[in-house]
Coordinates of C-alpha atoms in Angstrom, one line a residue:
M375 CA 10.8 -48.5 2.0
D376 CA 12.9 -48.1 5.1
H377 CA 11.1 -46.2 8.0
Q378 CA 13.5 -45.3 10.7
A379 CA 13.6 -43.5 14.0
N380 CA 16.4 -41.6 15.0
G381 CA 18.1 -38.3 16.8
H382 CA 19.2 -35.8 14.6
G383 CA 22.9 -34.5 15.0
N384 CA 23.8 -30.6 15.0
H385 CA 22.5 -28.8 13.0
G386 CA 25.3 -26.5 13.3
E387 CA 25.8 -22.0 13.3
V388 CA 22.5 -21.2 11.2
H389 CA 19.4 -19.4 11.8
L390 CA 16.7 -19.4 9.9
P391 CA 13.8 -16.7 10.5
D392 CA 10.7 -17.2 9.8
P393 CA 8.4 -15.0 7.3
S394 CA 8.3 -11.4 9.1
I395 CA 5.2 -9.2 8.4
W396 CA 6.9 -6.1 9.1
P397 CA 9.0 -6.0 5.8
L398 CA 5.4 -5.6 4.1
V399 CA 4.6 -3.1 6.5
V400 CA 7.3 -0.7 5.9
G401 CA 6.5 -1.3 2.1
A402 CA 2.7 0.1 3.3
A403 CA 3.8 3.4 5.2
A404 CA 6.1 4.0 1.8
L405 CA 3.3 3.5 -0.8
F406 CA 0.9 6.0 2.3
L407 CA 4.2 8.4 2.5
G408 CA 4.4 8.0 -1.7
A409 CA 0.9 8.9 -1.6
A410 CA 1.0 12.5 0.8
L411 CA 4.0 13.3 -0.9
I412 CA 1.8 13.9 -4.3
Y413 CA -1.0 15.1 -3.1
W414 CA 1.2 18.0 -0.9
S415 CA 2.9 18.9 -3.8
R416 CA 0.8 18.1 -7.1
V417 CA -3.5 18.8 -5.6
D418 CA -4.4 21.6 -4.7
D419 CA -6.9 20.1 -1.8
Q420 CA -5.0 18.7 1.2
T421 CA -8.0 16.8 2.5
F422 CA -6.4 13.8 2.2
A423 CA -2.9 14.4 2.2
G424 CA -2.8 15.0 6.9
P425 CA -4.6 11.3 7.0
L426 CA -2.3 10.0 4.0
L427 CA 1.0 11.5 5.9
G428 CA -1.0 10.1 9.0
A429 CA -0.5 6.6 8.2
A430 CA 2.4 6.2 7.2
I431 CA 4.1 7.5 10.1
V432 CA 1.9 5.2 12.2
S433 CA 3.0 2.2 9.6
T434 CA 6.8 3.4 10.1
L435 CA 6.9 3.9 14.2
I436 CA 4.9 0.3 15.4
A437 CA 7.0 -1.5 11.8
V438 CA 10.4 0.1 13.8
F439 CA 9.2 -1.5 16.8
G440 CA 7.9 -4.6 16.3
W441 CA 11.1 -5.1 13.8
A442 CA 13.3 -4.4 16.3
Y443 CA 11.5 -6.4 19.2
E444 CA 11.0 -9.8 17.0
D445 CA 14.7 -9.4 16.0
G446 CA 15.8 -9.0 19.7
Q447 CA 13.8 -12.5 20.7
M448 CA 15.3 -14.1 17.1
R449 CA 18.7 -13.6 18.7
K450 CA 17.6 -14.8 22.2
K451 CA 16.8 -18.0 21.0
A452 CA 19.2 -18.5 19.1
A453 CA 21.7 -17.2 21.6
E454 CA 20.0 -19.8 23.9
G455 CA 20.5 -22.6 21.1
H456 CA 24.3 -22.2 21.3
H457 CA 24.6 -22.2 24.5
G458 CA 22.6 -25.2 25.0
G459 CA 19.4 -23.6 26.2
A460 CA 16.7 -26.3 27.6
K461 CA 13.6 -25.7 24.7
P462 CA 11.2 -28.3 23.8
T463 CA 11.6 -31.3 22.1
R464 CA 9.6 -31.1 18.6
Y465 CA 10.1 -33.9 16.2
T466 CA 10.5 -34.0 12.8
Q467 CA 9.9 -36.9 9.9
V468 CA 12.2 -37.3 6.6
V469 CA 10.6 -38.5 3.4
T470 CA 13.4 -39.4 0.6
F471 CA 12.9 -40.5 -2.1
A472 CA 14.1 -40.4 -6.2
L473 CA 12.4 -38.6 -9.1
A474 CA 13.1 -40.6 -12.3
E475 CA 15.1 -39.7 -15.1
G476 CA 13.2 -37.0 -17.2
K477 CA 10.1 -36.4 -14.2
L478 CA 11.3 -33.1 -12.9
E479 CA 8.9 -31.1 -14.7
Q480 CA 6.4 -32.6 -14.5
A481 CA 6.4 -33.7 -10.8
R482 CA 7.2 -29.7 -10.3
K483 CA 3.7 -28.7 -12.4
S484 CA 1.3 -31.3 -12.4
G485 CA 2.6 -34.3 -10.4
I486 CA 4.0 -35.1 -7.0
I487 CA 6.1 -31.9 -5.9
H488 CA 2.4 -30.3 -6.6
D489 CA 0.7 -32.6 -4.4
L490 CA 3.4 -32.7 -1.9
E491 CA 2.7 -28.5 -2.1
S492 CA -1.1 -28.5 -1.3
S493 CA -0.8 -31.1 1.2
D494 CA 0.7 -28.0 3.1
N495 CA -3.0 -26.0 3.4
Q496 CA -4.6 -29.3 5.2
L497 CA -1.9 -29.7 7.2
R498 CA -1.8 -26.1 8.9
D499 CA -5.0 -27.4 10.6
L500 CA -3.8 -30.0 12.6
D501 CA -2.5 -30.1 16.4
G502 CA 1.3 -30.2 16.7
F503 CA 2.0 -29.1 13.3
Q504 CA 5.0 -26.8 12.4
D505 CA 6.4 -26.3 9.6
L506 CA 6.6 -28.5 5.8
R507 CA 9.8 -28.2 4.0
I508 CA 10.8 -29.6 0.2
I509 CA 13.8 -30.1 -1.1
V510 CA 14.9 -31.4 -4.6
S511 CA 18.2 -31.7 -5.9
P512 CA 18.3 -32.0 -9.9
A513 CA 19.8 -33.9 -11.7
A514 CA 21.0 -33.4 -15.7
T515 CA 21.3 -36.7 -16.0
G516 CA 20.1 -39.7 -13.8
P517 CA 17.6 -39.9 -11.0
S518 CA 17.1 -36.3 -8.7
Q519 CA 16.4 -36.7 -4.7
V520 CA 14.0 -35.4 -3.4
L521 CA 13.7 -34.5 0.5
V522 CA 10.1 -34.1 2.7
E523 CA 10.4 -32.4 6.1
T524 CA 6.9 -32.2 8.6
T525 CA 8.0 -30.9 11.8
W526 CA 5.8 -31.0 14.6
S527 CA 6.0 -29.6 18.3
D528 CA 5.0 -33.2 20.0
R529 CA 4.9 -36.6 19.6
E530 CA 1.6 -37.0 19.6
G531 CA 1.0 -35.0 16.6
L532 CA 2.9 -36.5 14.1
A533 CA 1.5 -40.4 15.6
T534 CA -2.2 -38.3 14.9
Y535 CA -1.3 -37.6 11.5
E536 CA 0.6 -40.6 10.3
E537 CA -2.5 -41.8 12.0
T538 CA -5.6 -39.9 10.3
R539 CA -4.6 -38.2 7.5
Q540 CA -3.9 -38.6 4.1
T541 CA 0.5 -38.9 4.9
M542 CA 3.7 -37.4 2.3
L543 CA 3.7 -41.9 1.8
D544 CA -0.1 -41.6 0.2
I545 CA 1.1 -38.8 -2.0
I546 CA 4.0 -41.0 -3.2
A547 CA 2.2 -44.3 -3.1
R548 CA 0.0 -42.3 -6.2
Y549 CA 2.9 -41.5 -8.6
T550 CA 4.6 -44.7 -9.3
D551 CA 5.5 -43.5 -12.3
E552 CA 7.0 -40.4 -11.5
V553 CA 9.0 -42.2 -8.3
V554 CA 12.2 -44.6 -9.0
P555 CA 11.4 -47.9 -7.1
G556 CA 13.4 -49.2 -3.7
T557 CA 13.9 -45.5 -3.0
V558 CA 11.3 -44.5 -0.4
Q559 CA 12.3 -43.4 3.3
V560 CA 11.2 -42.8 6.2
F561 CA 13.1 -41.1 8.6
D562 CA 11.2 -39.6 12.1
M563 CA 13.3 -38.0 14.5
E564 CA 13.8 -36.1 17.6
V565 CA 15.4 -32.5 17.1
I566 CA 18.2 -32.0 19.2
R567 CA 18.8 -28.4 18.4
D568 CA 17.0 -26.0 16.1
T569 CA 16.9 -22.4 16.6
K570 CA 13.9 -22.2 13.9
D571 CA 11.7 -20.0 15.5
V572 CA 8.0 -21.5 14.9
T573 CA 6.4 -21.0 18.1
F574 CA 4.2 -17.9 16.4
R575 CA 3.0 -17.4 12.6
F576 CA 1.1 -14.5 10.7
G577 CA -1.5 -15.5 8.8
T578 CA -2.8 -13.6 5.6
G579 CA -6.0 -12.7 7.6
A580 CA -4.1 -11.1 10.5
A581 CA -1.6 -9.3 8.3
F582 CA -4.3 -8.0 6.7
T583 CA -6.2 -7.0 9.5
I584 CA -2.5 -4.9 10.8
I585 CA -2.2 -3.3 7.7
A586 CA -5.6 -2.0 7.4
G587 CA -5.4 -1.0 11.4
L588 CA -2.6 0.1 11.0
M589 CA -4.5 2.6 7.4
L590 CA -7.0 3.2 9.7
G591 CA -5.8 4.8 12.7
G592 CA -3.3 6.6 10.4
F593 CA -5.7 8.1 8.6
M594 CA -7.7 9.8 12.4
I595 CA -4.3 10.9 13.3
G596 CA -4.2 12.9 10.3
A597 CA -8.0 13.5 9.8
G598 CA -7.2 14.9 13.7
L599 CA -4.4 17.5 12.4
N600 CA -6.4 18.8 9.4
L601 CA -9.5 19.5 12.0
F602 CA -6.9 20.9 14.4
A603 CA -5.1 22.6 11.5
S604 CA -8.7 24.1 10.0
E605 CA -9.9 25.2 13.4
S606 CA -5.9 27.1 14.0
T607 CA -6.7 29.1 10.9
G608 CA -10.5 30.3 11.7
T609 CA -11.3 33.7 13.6
G610 CA -8.8 33.7 16.6
G611 CA -9.8 35.3 20.0
G612 CA -7.7 39.1 20.6
G613 CA -9.5 40.9 17.7
E614 CA -8.1 39.0 14.7
A615 CA -9.9 40.1 11.1
P616 CA -11.1 37.5 9.2
A617 CA -9.6 36.4 6.3
P618 CA -10.4 38.8 3.6
P619 CA -13.3 36.7 1.0
A620 CA -11.6 34.7 -1.6
N621 CA -11.4 36.8 -5.3
P622 CA -14.3 35.1 -7.6
F623 CA -11.8 35.4 -10.6
R624 CA -8.8 34.2 -9.8
V625 CA -8.3 31.1 -11.0
V626 CA -5.5 28.2 -10.6
A627 CA -4.7 26.0 -12.8
T628 CA -2.5 22.7 -12.3
D629 CA -1.4 19.2 -13.8
N630 CA -4.3 19.0 -15.2
R631 CA -7.0 20.8 -13.2
F632 CA -9.0 24.2 -12.6
D633 CA -9.7 24.9 -8.4
K634 CA -12.4 26.4 -10.2
K635 CA -15.6 24.5 -11.3
E636 CA -18.1 27.2 -12.0
I637 CA -17.4 31.4 -12.5
T638 CA -20.3 33.2 -11.6
A639 CA -19.6 37.4 -13.1
G640 CA -22.7 40.3 -13.9
P641 CA -23.7 40.9 -16.9
N642 CA -23.2 43.8 -19.4
A643 CA -20.4 44.2 -17.5
E644 CA -15.9 44.3 -17.9
I645 CA -14.6 41.8 -16.2
T646 CA -10.8 40.8 -15.2
I647 CA -10.0 36.8 -14.8
T648 CA -6.4 36.4 -13.2
L649 CA -5.1 32.9 -14.4
V650 CA -2.2 31.3 -12.3
N651 CA -0.6 28.5 -13.6
N652 CA 0.6 26.5 -10.6
G653 CA 1.7 23.3 -12.8
R654 CA 4.1 22.4 -14.8
A655 CA 2.4 22.0 -18.0
K656 CA 1.3 24.8 -20.0
H657 CA -2.6 26.0 -20.1
N658 CA -4.8 28.4 -20.1
I659 CA -8.5 29.6 -19.8
H660 CA -10.9 30.3 -22.8
F661 CA -15.1 31.5 -22.7
L662 CA -16.8 29.9 -25.1
D663 CA -20.8 30.7 -25.4
K664 CA -21.2 26.8 -25.4
K665 CA -19.3 23.6 -24.8
G666 CA -17.9 23.0 -28.4
G667 CA -18.9 26.6 -29.1
T668 CA -17.1 30.3 -30.3
T669 CA -15.3 32.4 -28.5
L670 CA -17.8 33.8 -25.7
A671 CA -16.4 38.4 -26.5
P672 CA -13.4 40.0 -27.7
G673 CA -11.0 39.2 -25.5
A674 CA -12.2 36.3 -23.8
E675 CA -9.3 32.9 -25.1
G676 CA -6.5 33.8 -23.1
E677 CA -3.2 33.3 -23.8
I678 CA -1.9 29.9 -23.4
I679 CA 1.3 30.5 -20.5
D680 CA 4.1 28.8 -18.9
G681 CA 3.9 27.0 -15.7
G682 CA 4.8 29.3 -12.7
T683 CA 3.8 32.8 -14.4
T684 CA 0.1 34.5 -14.4
T685 CA -2.2 36.3 -17.1
T686 CA -5.4 38.0 -16.8
V687 CA -7.9 38.2 -19.7
T688 CA -10.4 40.9 -19.7
F689 CA -13.4 41.1 -21.9
T690 CA -17.0 42.6 -21.4
T691 CA -19.7 39.7 -20.7
P692 CA -23.2 38.9 -22.5
G693 CA -26.6 39.4 -21.1
V694 CA -28.1 36.5 -18.0
G695 CA -27.4 32.9 -19.2
E696 CA -24.9 30.1 -18.7
Y697 CA -21.8 30.2 -20.7
Y698 CA -18.8 27.4 -20.5
F699 CA -15.1 27.9 -19.7
L700 CA -11.6 25.6 -20.9
C701 CA -8.0 24.9 -20.7
D702 CA -7.1 24.5 -24.9
L703 CA -4.1 22.2 -24.1
H704 CA -6.2 20.1 -21.8
P705 CA -10.2 20.8 -22.3
D706 CA -11.9 17.3 -21.5
Q707 CA -9.8 17.5 -17.7
M708 CA -10.0 21.7 -17.2
N709 CA -13.1 23.2 -17.7
G710 CA -16.1 24.8 -16.3
T711 CA -19.5 26.3 -16.3
F712 CA -19.3 30.1 -16.6
R713 CA -23.0 31.7 -15.2
V714 CA -24.0 35.2 -15.7
V715 CA -26.6 36.5 -13.4
E716 CA -28.0 39.8 -11.7
G717 CA -25.9 41.9 -9.1
G718 CA -23.0 38.7 -9.9
P719 CA -19.9 40.7 -9.2
V720 CA -17.1 42.5 -12.1
G721 CA -14.5 44.4 -12.4
T722 CA -11.0 42.1 -11.1
G723 CA -13.1 40.6 -8.5
E724 CA -11.3 42.2 -5.4
P725 CA -13.9 43.9 -2.8
P726 CA -13.4 47.8 -2.7
A727 CA -11.1 49.3 -0.3
A728 CA -12.5 50.5 2.8
S729 CA -12.6 54.5 2.8
P730 CA -11.2 55.8 5.3
E731 CA -13.0 57.5 8.7
A732 CA -12.2 61.2 9.4
S733 CA -11.4 61.5 12.7
P734 CA -11.7 64.5 14.6
A735 CA -7.9 66.0 14.3
A736 CA -9.2 66.0 10.6
S737 CA -11.9 68.2 11.0
P738 CA -11.8 71.7 9.5
M739 CA -13.9 72.4 12.8
A740 CA -11.5 70.9 15.1
G741 CA -10.8 73.4 17.4
N742 CA -12.8 76.3 17.0

């Protein structure tokens, strides 16, 4: 086994950027945007659409600026390396050895290569450790060559590692059946030039913290937008009249839900239920005496209509009690309770039109 100390030659014009968090943030932004669009286009309840859109906007803006800043920093460091700017000296230890013929797959799954990869987690808590790289040159016949490189910010870190921890050589020594005898070589080298930026790393915890922060910030912005929208649509100043009450007999169907889980009407009176199909699938509304029962009254079974169309269902309500309604095509998802109570609404559910007040000019006694 040879152990040599050398200096790296010129690495060439290769710029190797570190793994970046920003593609993950962009992916999260796209996920939030897609969810917001689904809520807006397919769900009547818009409670979550605003927060999801806010999360998408915040995530996208932070990712764009962060990615641009990181790319600028990497280009700057690459330019400094190209022009020979002074950089902190780093050190690397390279270990090479040959795997016996036919041992490559075994080494990857449960042998020496697997153990070398696992050692990365143990090295990360060492002062000065920056990077571990394992390179394999597989051979169809004969031994396969393996190169293991660890990078350190200073010589002291490398020296401490060699003195106090299980090194690559200790791992290699355990696999005498896989390593070709006499092929192990070790090189301790000083990095003369390297454009790879290893001074800042995102751990898993940091990545999840950033994503969680973006989500929380976006949801807060979206919730604020929803609150502002709800306040702006309320009764404002300047004498604006309040919005008329919603029609209790107007039911909106989407795929696959009714906007009402309960409909209330008066007893022994004719009512007209309006069904608006805002979905793409076919729907209807059918009133029954109970779940799994029979049609409540003649005319209480509405026709099945296509998406984008409207129909009405007119029938006479029974006595006071609790009954049932559903969509015959989607009975498990689209159903609710039909309550008949004293004093409940009847007719079409529309409020009665206000009668015009008689003006003095219209009075027959005017001018007498």
